[in-house]
PDB file of C-alpha atoms in Angstrom:
ATOM      1  CA  PHE X   1      -7.465  11.809  13.331  1.00 54.00           C
ATOM      2  CA  MET X   2      -5.013  11.908  16.545  1.00 57.00           C
ATOM      3  CA  GLN X   3      -5.512  12.528  20.296  1.00 63.00           C
ATOM      4  CA  GLU X   4      -4.183  15.886  21.528  1.00 67.00           C
ATOM      5  CA  ASP X   5      -1.784  14.436  23.767  1.00 72.00           C
ATOM      6  CA  GLU X   6      -1.201  11.133  21.936  1.00 76.00           C
ATOM      7  CA  PRO X   7       2.468  11.289  20.999  1.00 77.00           C
ATOM      8  CA  ASN X   8       3.552   9.488  17.239  1.00 76.00           C
ATOM      9  CA  ALA X   9       7.110   9.867  16.349  1.00 84.00           C
ATOM     10  CA  GLY X  10       6.649   9.050  12.584  1.00 83.00           C
ATOM     11  CA  VAL X  11       3.854  12.679  12.255  1.00 85.00           C
ATOM     12  CA  PHE X  12       6.299  13.927  14.117  1.00 88.00           C
ATOM     13  CA  GLU X  13       9.043  13.348  12.228  1.00 91.00           C
ATOM     14  CA  LEU X  14       7.164  13.887   8.752  1.00 91.00           C
ATOM     15  CA  LEU X  15       5.569  16.884   9.819  1.00 90.00           C
ATOM     16  CA  VAL X  16       9.835  18.582  10.441  1.00 92.00           C
ATOM     17  CA  PHE X  17      10.761  16.972   7.293  1.00 93.00           C
ATOM     18  CA  THR X  18       7.856  18.373   5.495  1.00 92.00           C
ATOM     19  CA  LEU X  19       8.078  21.851   7.008  1.00 90.00           C
ATOM     20  CA  SER X  20      12.149  21.916   6.355  1.00 91.00           C
ATOM     21  CA  LYS X  21      12.144  20.988   2.696  1.00 92.00           C
ATOM     22  CA  MET X  22       9.068  23.339   2.178  1.00 88.00           C
ATOM     23  CA  LYS X  23      11.152  27.185   3.055  1.00 84.00           C
ATOM     24  CA  LYS X  24      13.564  25.998  -0.417  1.00 87.00           C
ATOM     25  CA  ALA X  25      11.035  24.772  -2.715  1.00 89.00           C
ATOM     26  CA  ASP X  26       9.750  25.175  -5.831  1.00 91.00           C
ATOM     27  CA  GLU X  27       5.722  25.511  -6.522  1.00 89.00           C
ATOM     28  CA  ASN X  28       5.952  21.073  -7.728  1.00 90.00           C
ATOM     29  CA  THR X  29       7.817  20.642  -4.706  1.00 91.00           C
ATOM     30  CA  LYS X  30       5.518  21.794  -2.326  1.00 90.00           C
ATOM     31  CA  ARG X  31       3.190  19.939  -3.614  1.00 92.00           C
ATOM     32  CA  LEU X  32       4.961  17.184  -4.484  1.00 93.00           C
ATOM     33  CA  LEU X  33       5.371  17.707  -0.034  1.00 93.00           C
ATOM     34  CA  VAL X  34       1.805  18.258   0.580  1.00 91.00           C
ATOM     35  CA  LEU X  35       0.942  14.897  -1.340  1.00 94.00           C
ATOM     36  CA  ASN X  36       3.341  12.750   0.090  1.00 94.00           C
ATOM     37  CA  PHE X  37       2.756  14.600   3.772  1.00 92.00           C
ATOM     38  CA  GLU X  38      -1.162  14.320   3.400  1.00 90.00           C
ATOM     39  CA  PHE X  39      -0.842  10.471   1.900  1.00 93.00           C
ATOM     40  CA  LYS X  40       2.051   9.505   4.935  1.00 92.00           C
ATOM     41  CA  ILE X  41      -0.684  10.460   7.600  1.00 89.00           C
ATOM     42  CA  LEU X  42      -3.388   7.900   6.054  1.00 90.00           C
ATOM     43  CA  THR X  43      -0.828   5.446   5.993  1.00 89.00           C
ATOM     44  CA  PHE X  44       0.568   6.064   9.827  1.00 85.00           C
ATOM     45  CA  LEU X  45      -2.521   6.547  10.678  1.00 84.00           C
ATOM     46  CA  GLY X  46      -4.056   3.626   9.714  1.00 89.00           C
ATOM     47  CA  PHE X  47      -6.604   5.527   6.952  1.00 91.00           C
ATOM     48  CA  ASP X  48      -4.479   4.873   3.762  1.00 92.00           C
ATOM     49  CA  PRO X  49      -6.224   3.156   1.339  1.00 94.00           C
ATOM     50  CA  ILE X  50      -5.784  -0.341  -0.438  1.00 95.00           C
ATOM     51  CA  LEU X  51      -4.125  -0.274  -3.081  1.00 94.00           C
ATOM     52  CA  ASP X  52      -2.430  -4.084  -3.760  1.00 92.00           C
ATOM     53  CA  PHE X  53      -5.401  -5.989  -4.408  1.00 94.00           C
ATOM     54  CA  CYS X  54      -9.774  -4.951  -4.790  1.00 94.00           C
ATOM     55  CA  ALA X  55     -10.978  -3.792  -1.572  1.00 94.00           C
ATOM     56  CA  LEU X  56     -13.977  -5.602  -2.204  1.00 92.00           C
ATOM     57  CA  CYS X  57     -13.492  -9.090  -3.668  1.00 93.00           C
ATOM     58  CA  SER X  58      -9.315  -9.032  -2.180  1.00 95.00           C
ATOM     59  CA  ASN X  59      -8.053 -10.280  -5.394  1.00 94.00           C
ATOM     60  CA  ASP X  60      -5.440  -9.526  -6.742  1.00 93.00           C
ATOM     61  CA  PHE X  61      -4.351  -7.624  -9.929  1.00 90.00           C
ATOM     62  CA  SER X  62      -3.702  -9.411 -12.968  1.00 86.00           C
ATOM     63  CA  GLU X  63      -3.754  -9.064 -16.597  1.00 83.00           C
ATOM     64  CA  ASN X  64      -7.876  -9.625 -16.286  1.00 86.00           C
ATOM     65  CA  ARG X  65      -8.559  -8.092 -13.521  1.00 87.00           C
ATOM     66  CA  PHE X  66      -7.036  -4.584 -12.992  1.00 88.00           C
ATOM     67  CA  PRO X  67      -7.461  -1.689 -10.945  1.00 85.00           C
ATOM     68  CA  PHE X  68     -10.869   0.661 -12.022  1.00 87.00           C
ATOM     69  CA  GLY X  69     -11.250   3.423  -9.601  1.00 92.00           C
ATOM     70  CA  ILE X  70     -11.519   4.241  -5.906  1.00 94.00           C
ATOM     71  CA  SER X  71     -14.481   3.648  -3.994  1.00 94.00           C
ATOM     72  CA  PHE X  72     -14.307   5.382  -0.504  1.00 93.00           C
ATOM     73  CA  SER X  73     -17.100   4.057   1.042  1.00 91.00           C
ATOM     74  CA  THR X  74     -14.149   0.561   1.108  1.00 91.00           C
ATOM     75  CA  GLY X  75     -11.701   1.950   1.620  1.00 93.00           C
ATOM     76  CA  GLY X  76      -9.542   1.252  -0.852  1.00 94.00           C
ATOM     77  CA  VAL X  77      -9.388   0.171  -5.360  1.00 94.00           C
ATOM     78  CA  ILE X  78     -11.579  -1.734  -6.839  1.00 93.00           C
ATOM     79  CA  CYS X  79     -11.310  -3.692  -9.307  1.00 92.00           C
ATOM     80  CA  ASN X  80     -12.707  -3.142 -13.383  1.00 89.00           C
ATOM     81  CA  LEU X  81     -14.660  -6.509 -12.587  1.00 90.00           C
ATOM     82  CA  CYS X  82     -16.499  -5.247  -9.483  1.00 87.00           C
ATOM     83  CA  LYS X  83     -16.897  -1.379 -10.124  1.00 78.00           C
ATOM     84  CA  ALA X  84     -18.349  -0.015  -6.935  1.00 73.00           C
ATOM     85  CA  THR X  85     -21.476   2.081  -8.445  1.00 76.00           C
ATOM     86  CA  ASP X  86     -19.339   4.678  -5.932  1.00 82.00           C
ATOM     87  CA  ALA X  87     -16.147   4.176  -7.611  1.00 87.00           C
ATOM     88  CA  LYS X  88     -14.246   7.345  -8.579  1.00 89.00           C
ATOM     89  CA  SER X  89     -12.365   7.408 -12.513  1.00 89.00           C
ATOM     90  CA  LEU X  90      -8.423   6.349 -10.872  1.00 92.00           C
ATOM     91  CA  SER X  91      -5.804   5.262 -13.847  1.00 93.00           C
ATOM     92  CA  ARG X  92      -3.162   2.140 -12.892  1.00 91.00           C
ATOM     93  CA  GLU X  93      -0.625   4.436 -12.988  1.00 94.00           C
ATOM     94  CA  ALA X  94      -2.433   6.520 -10.514  1.00 95.00           C
ATOM     95  CA  VAL X  95      -2.325   3.076  -8.794  1.00 94.00           C
ATOM     96  CA  LYS X  96       1.343   2.700  -9.015  1.00 94.00           C
ATOM     97  CA  PHE X  97       2.435   6.146  -8.140  1.00 96.00           C
ATOM     98  CA  LEU X  98       0.363   5.936  -4.935  1.00 95.00           C
ATOM     99  CA  LEU X  99       1.952   2.555  -3.595  1.00 94.00           C
ATOM    100  CA  ASN X 100       5.470   3.997  -5.032  1.00 94.00           C
ATOM    101  CA  LEU X 101       4.699   7.227  -2.572  1.00 93.00           C
ATOM    102  CA  LYS X 102       3.679   4.477   0.687  1.00 92.00           C
ATOM    103  CA  VAL X 103       6.974   1.747   0.760  1.00 92.00           C
ATOM    104  CA  SER X 104       8.879   5.442  -0.084  1.00 92.00           C
ATOM    105  CA  LYS X 105      11.332   7.051   1.952  1.00 90.00           C
ATOM    106  CA  GLU X 106      10.931  10.799   2.744  1.00 86.00           C
ATOM    107  CA  SER X 107      13.882  11.015   1.273  1.00 86.00           C
ATOM    108  CA  GLU X 108      13.196   9.274  -1.706  1.00 92.00           C
ATOM    109  CA  VAL X 109       9.900  10.663  -2.921  1.00 90.00           C
ATOM    110  CA  PHE X 110      11.802  13.139  -4.648  1.00 90.00           C
ATOM    111  CA  SER X 111      13.212  10.741  -7.060  1.00 91.00           C
ATOM    112  CA  ILE X 112       9.507   9.091  -8.111  1.00 92.00           C
ATOM    113  CA  LYS X 113       8.815   9.536 -11.777  1.00 91.00           C
ATOM    114  CA  VAL X 114       5.614  10.345 -12.830  1.00 94.00           C
ATOM    115  CA  SER X 115       3.820  12.318 -15.443  1.00 96.00           C
ATOM    116  CA  SER X 116       2.180  15.889 -14.610  1.00 96.00           C
ATOM    117  CA  SER X 117      -1.512  14.270 -15.304  1.00 97.00           C
ATOM    118  CA  VAL X 118      -0.990  11.514 -12.669  1.00 97.00           C
ATOM    119  CA  PHE X 119       0.131  14.058 -10.350  1.00 97.00           C
ATOM    120  CA  SER X 120      -2.768  15.654 -10.216  1.00 96.00           C
ATOM    121  CA  GLU X 121      -4.838  12.822 -10.640  1.00 96.00           C
ATOM    122  CA  VAL X 122      -3.291  11.106  -7.697  1.00 96.00           C
ATOM    123  CA  GLU X 123      -3.460  14.695  -6.290  1.00 94.00           C
ATOM    124  CA  LYS X 124      -7.494  15.246  -5.957  1.00 94.00           C
ATOM    125  CA  VAL X 125      -7.898  11.452  -5.503  1.00 95.00           C
ATOM    126  CA  VAL X 126      -5.593  11.547  -1.822  1.00 94.00           C
ATOM    127  CA  CYS X 127      -7.439  14.940  -1.109  1.00 90.00           C
ATOM    128  CA  GLU X 128     -10.886  13.956  -2.345  1.00 92.00           C
ATOM    129  CA  TYR X 129     -10.628  10.703   0.498  1.00 92.00           C
ATOM    130  CA  THR X 130      -8.880  12.270   3.839  1.00 90.00           C
ATOM    131  CA  GLU X 131     -11.725  14.764   3.191  1.00 89.00           C
ATOM    132  CA  HIS X 132     -14.201  12.133   3.002  1.00 90.00           C
ATOM    133  CA  ILE X 133     -12.628  10.653   6.538  1.00 89.00           C
ATOM    134  CA  LEU X 134     -12.276  13.664   7.884  1.00 85.00           C
ATOM    135  CA  GLU X 135     -15.902  14.869   7.142  1.00 86.00           C
ATOM    136  CA  SER X 136     -14.486  18.602   5.783  1.00 83.00           C
ATOM    137  CA  PRO X 137     -12.115  20.376   3.238  1.00 81.00           C
ATOM    138  CA  LEU X 138      -7.974  19.814   4.258  1.00 74.00           C
ATOM    139  CA  LYS X 139      -6.080  23.354   4.390  1.00 73.00           C
ATOM    140  CA  SER X 140      -2.462  21.637   4.254  1.00 64.00           C
ATOM    141  CA  LEU X 141      -1.355  23.578   1.110  1.00 54.00           C
ATOM    142  CA  THR X 142      -2.348  26.943   2.929  1.00 66.00           C
ATOM    143  CA  VAL X 143      -1.197  26.030   6.261  1.00 67.00           C
ATOM    144  CA  PHE X 144       2.358  24.894   4.787  1.00 61.00           C
ATOM    145  CA  GLU X 145       2.842  27.544   2.907  1.00 59.00           C
ATOM    146  CA  LYS X 146       1.996  30.323   5.912  1.00 67.00           C
ATOM    147  CA  VAL X 147       4.152  28.141   7.819  1.00 61.00           C
ATOM    148  CA  GLY X 148       7.376  27.415   5.538  1.00 55.00           C
TER     149      GLY X 148
END
């Protein structure tokens, strides 16, 4: 992702925020903090998936053209009309949640309302997407639990 000596104030501030909140967090809050950290890191470093239009045809989503899934190879959400063969299923609610995470400030992340099933769906997709980019398994939660 980053070079060892390459400064990035946004990443540093996100790390400090996440670590400071982990100490007093319950299990669900820890999961939210880790998800937010993983997703925001992708955004800071320019690897965030395309979410607001189809990554294949570049058309905006509408009533007839809606998010169908996420394609790691194309780097974003695919519409129902394109249906990429490698697309993993992703609900409309999951796409909305990801968009909210992307634009929210760190302190606002706690006010995003989402069902547990959508949260789990997004958690899994963000993990798989990040592992696809890294070409390596993630260990974020384990590391944060040891430090926090």
